[in-house]
mmCIF file of C-alpha atoms in Angstrom:
data_model
loop_
_atom_site.group_PDB
_atom_site.id
_atom_site.type_symbol
_atom_site.label_atom_id
_atom_site.label_comp_id
_atom_site.label_asym_id
_atom_site.label_seq_id
_atom_site.Cartn_x
_atom_site.Cartn_y
_atom_site.Cartn_z
ATOM 1 C CA UNK U 1 75.636 -10.413 67.029
ATOM 2 C CA UNK U 2 73.803 -7.126 67.850
ATOM 3 C CA UNK U 3 75.115 -5.075 70.237
ATOM 4 C CA UNK U 4 72.969 -4.813 73.394
ATOM 5 C CA UNK U 5 72.599 -1.286 74.599
ATOM 6 C CA UNK U 6 71.815 -0.756 77.997
ATOM 7 C CA UNK U 7 67.886 -0.903 78.852
ATOM 8 C CA UNK U 8 65.922 -0.264 82.028
ATOM 9 C CA UNK U 9 62.091 0.022 82.270
ATOM 10 C CA UNK U 10 59.943 1.306 85.393
ATOM 11 C CA UNK U 11 55.768 1.452 85.579
ATOM 12 C CA UNK U 12 54.557 4.146 87.759
ATOM 13 C CA UNK U 13 50.820 5.367 88.195
ATOM 14 C CA UNK U 14 51.274 8.446 86.822
ATOM 15 C CA UNK U 15 49.873 9.971 83.511
ATOM 16 C CA UNK U 16 52.296 10.005 80.641
ATOM 17 C CA UNK U 17 51.903 13.597 80.091
ATOM 18 C CA UNK U 18 53.191 13.934 83.972
ATOM 19 C CA UNK U 19 55.681 11.579 83.417
ATOM 20 C CA UNK U 20 57.003 13.518 80.389
ATOM 21 C CA UNK U 21 57.526 16.887 82.295
ATOM 22 C CA UNK U 22 59.233 14.960 85.521
ATOM 23 C CA UNK U 23 61.762 13.148 82.878
ATOM 24 C CA UNK U 24 62.527 16.927 81.661
ATOM 25 C CA UNK U 25 62.943 18.117 85.265
ATOM 26 C CA UNK U 26 66.030 16.466 84.902
ATOM 27 C CA UNK U 27 67.892 17.541 88.283
ATOM 28 C CA UNK U 28 65.153 16.552 90.619
ATOM 29 C CA UNK U 29 66.000 12.933 89.454
ATOM 30 C CA UNK U 30 69.512 13.030 88.288
ATOM 31 C CA UNK U 31 71.701 13.974 91.084
ATOM 32 C CA UNK U 32 73.819 16.282 89.196
ATOM 33 C CA UNK U 33 74.440 20.059 87.912
ATOM 34 C CA UNK U 34 72.227 20.682 85.308
ATOM 35 C CA UNK U 35 71.915 24.130 82.974
ATOM 36 C CA UNK U 36 69.499 24.507 80.159
ATOM 37 C CA UNK U 37 66.420 23.009 78.971
ATOM 38 C CA UNK U 38 65.139 19.679 78.459
ATOM 39 C CA UNK U 39 61.832 20.247 77.466
ATOM 40 C CA UNK U 40 61.046 21.077 74.121
ATOM 41 C CA UNK U 41 62.322 19.978 70.751
ATOM 42 C CA UNK U 42 65.977 21.209 69.738
ATOM 43 C CA UNK U 43 66.427 22.050 73.726
ATOM 44 C CA UNK U 44 70.093 22.152 75.063
ATOM 45 C CA UNK U 45 71.302 21.248 78.182
ATOM 46 C CA UNK U 46 74.495 20.341 80.188
ATOM 47 C CA UNK U 47 74.823 17.959 82.932
ATOM 48 C CA UNK U 48 78.165 18.152 85.307
ATOM 49 C CA UNK U 49 79.273 15.477 87.447
ATOM 50 C CA UNK U 50 81.888 17.150 89.405
ATOM 51 C CA UNK U 51 85.247 18.052 88.654
ATOM 52 C CA UNK U 52 85.690 18.926 84.736
ATOM 53 C CA UNK U 53 83.115 16.036 83.671
ATOM 54 C CA UNK U 54 80.307 17.600 81.588
ATOM 55 C CA UNK U 55 77.817 16.054 79.161
ATOM 56 C CA UNK U 56 76.445 18.382 76.588
ATOM 57 C CA UNK U 57 72.886 17.431 75.411
ATOM 58 C CA UNK U 58 70.106 18.423 72.904
ATOM 59 C CA UNK U 59 66.721 17.280 72.644
ATOM 60 C CA UNK U 60 67.070 15.676 69.346
ATOM 61 C CA UNK U 61 63.218 14.151 69.235
ATOM 62 C CA UNK U 62 60.283 15.050 71.334
ATOM 63 C CA UNK U 63 56.991 13.175 70.585
ATOM 64 C CA UNK U 64 54.495 14.828 73.358
ATOM 65 C CA UNK U 65 53.897 12.002 75.899
ATOM 66 C CA UNK U 66 55.387 9.228 73.898
ATOM 67 C CA UNK U 67 59.013 9.347 73.282
ATOM 68 C CA UNK U 68 61.949 11.803 74.507
ATOM 69 C CA UNK U 69 65.649 11.435 72.852
ATOM 70 C CA UNK U 70 68.482 12.997 74.125
ATOM 71 C CA UNK U 71 71.337 13.262 71.914
ATOM 72 C CA UNK U 72 75.044 13.682 73.672
ATOM 73 C CA UNK U 73 76.703 16.536 71.660
ATOM 74 C CA UNK U 74 79.963 16.083 73.541
ATOM 75 C CA UNK U 75 81.357 15.057 76.835
ATOM 76 C CA UNK U 76 84.145 14.792 79.011
ATOM 77 C CA UNK U 77 84.415 12.047 81.241
ATOM 78 C CA UNK U 78 88.117 12.197 82.653
ATOM 79 C CA UNK U 79 88.309 9.051 84.720
ATOM 80 C CA UNK U 80 88.353 6.836 81.400
ATOM 81 C CA UNK U 81 90.379 6.298 78.604
ATOM 82 C CA UNK U 82 88.091 7.163 75.935
ATOM 83 C CA UNK U 83 87.254 10.874 77.600
ATOM 84 C CA UNK U 84 84.386 10.875 75.043
ATOM 85 C CA UNK U 85 82.990 7.519 75.244
ATOM 86 C CA UNK U 86 79.232 9.141 75.677
ATOM 87 C CA UNK U 87 79.279 11.606 72.430
ATOM 88 C CA UNK U 88 76.900 10.808 69.723
ATOM 89 C CA UNK U 89 75.121 8.151 72.011
ATOM 90 C CA UNK U 90 71.423 8.800 72.241
ATOM 91 C CA UNK U 91 69.290 8.508 76.244
ATOM 92 C CA UNK U 92 65.862 7.575 74.714
ATOM 93 C CA UNK U 93 62.756 7.661 76.737
ATOM 94 C CA UNK U 94 59.953 5.690 75.404
ATOM 95 C CA UNK U 95 56.671 6.084 77.365
ATOM 96 C CA UNK U 96 53.339 4.209 76.944
ATOM 97 C CA UNK U 97 50.313 4.848 79.122
ATOM 98 C CA UNK U 98 47.800 2.155 80.346
ATOM 99 C CA UNK U 99 44.889 2.565 82.458
ATOM 100 C CA UNK U 100 46.064 5.519 84.685
ATOM 101 C CA UNK U 101 49.970 4.027 84.797
ATOM 102 C CA UNK U 102 52.597 5.026 82.463
ATOM 103 C CA UNK U 103 55.700 2.777 81.637
ATOM 104 C CA UNK U 104 58.923 4.355 80.409
ATOM 105 C CA UNK U 105 61.660 2.181 78.785
ATOM 106 C CA UNK U 106 64.834 3.856 79.062
ATOM 107 C CA UNK U 107 67.503 2.975 76.340
ATOM 108 C CA UNK U 108 71.183 4.297 76.158
ATOM 109 C CA UNK U 109 71.968 3.617 72.610
ATOM 110 C CA UNK U 110 75.695 3.122 72.500
ATOM 111 C CA UNK U 111 75.902 2.156 75.551
ATOM 112 C CA UNK U 112 77.190 -1.529 75.366
ATOM 113 C CA UNK U 113 79.020 -3.840 77.415
ATOM 114 C CA UNK U 114 81.855 -3.579 74.934
ATOM 115 C CA UNK U 115 82.517 0.070 76.182
ATOM 116 C CA UNK U 116 84.937 0.992 79.058
ATOM 117 C CA UNK U 117 82.247 2.778 81.073
ATOM 118 C CA UNK U 118 79.493 -0.068 80.995
ATOM 119 C CA UNK U 119 80.936 -1.918 84.250
ATOM 120 C CA UNK U 120 80.295 1.697 86.310
ATOM 121 C CA UNK U 121 77.187 3.162 83.995
ATOM 122 C CA UNK U 122 75.279 0.218 83.847
ATOM 123 C CA UNK U 123 74.693 0.033 87.849
ATOM 124 C CA UNK U 124 74.531 4.041 87.549
ATOM 125 C CA UNK U 125 71.855 3.843 84.907
ATOM 126 C CA UNK U 126 69.984 1.247 86.903
ATOM 127 C CA UNK U 127 69.897 3.283 90.296
ATOM 128 C CA UNK U 128 68.818 6.603 88.407
ATOM 129 C CA UNK U 129 65.996 5.101 86.268
ATOM 130 C CA UNK U 130 64.729 2.380 88.757
ATOM 131 C CA UNK U 131 65.400 3.936 92.217
ATOM 132 C CA UNK U 132 65.631 7.750 91.724
ATOM 133 C CA UNK U 133 63.225 8.547 88.546
ATOM 134 C CA UNK U 134 60.840 5.708 89.788
ATOM 135 C CA UNK U 135 60.815 7.657 93.246
ATOM 136 C CA UNK U 136 60.567 11.161 91.770
ATOM 137 C CA UNK U 137 57.320 9.954 89.412
ATOM 138 C CA UNK U 138 55.679 8.513 92.764
ATOM 139 C CA UNK U 139 56.599 10.798 95.806
ATOM 140 C CA UNK U 140 58.010 13.702 94.031
ATOM 141 C CA UNK U 141 61.619 13.181 95.414
ATOM 142 C CA UNK U 142 64.561 11.529 93.834
ATOM 143 C CA UNK U 143 66.931 9.528 95.663
ATOM 144 C CA UNK U 144 70.546 10.995 94.831
ATOM 145 C CA UNK U 145 73.724 8.920 95.968
ATOM 146 C CA UNK U 146 75.887 10.272 98.293
ATOM 147 C CA UNK U 147 78.789 12.147 96.520
ATOM 148 C CA UNK U 148 82.090 10.318 95.983
ATOM 149 C CA UNK U 149 85.345 11.592 97.149
#
């Protein structure tokens, strides 16, 4: 049986070019601390979610206005048994534009129901893609969750 990677899709009345620019502007839709760049092939960036958690990414693939793939080089998720669970997984954004609307198909390759963080990451990604990224694409503002204590 094939593993089921997490997937989520949204469609917004925005060009693929503009959608790609906004996806790359990570802090505007993913409420995190961000350093580096996510705009070009081989760009590196680091996302921090508080404490000593971090995710180190490389833009592993970039096809302008069609696809961007972020490889997780390293991570630390101190709240899980496997603190490196996201390492070597990929965040994939596939874009297709049709009549002025762009559909974004997001896949977190390697995030499957079998991994420990799925129970938290599935609703997390659903929020960040369907609510926050969608809002950023359509209104210019992401929807950030209240910080957890």
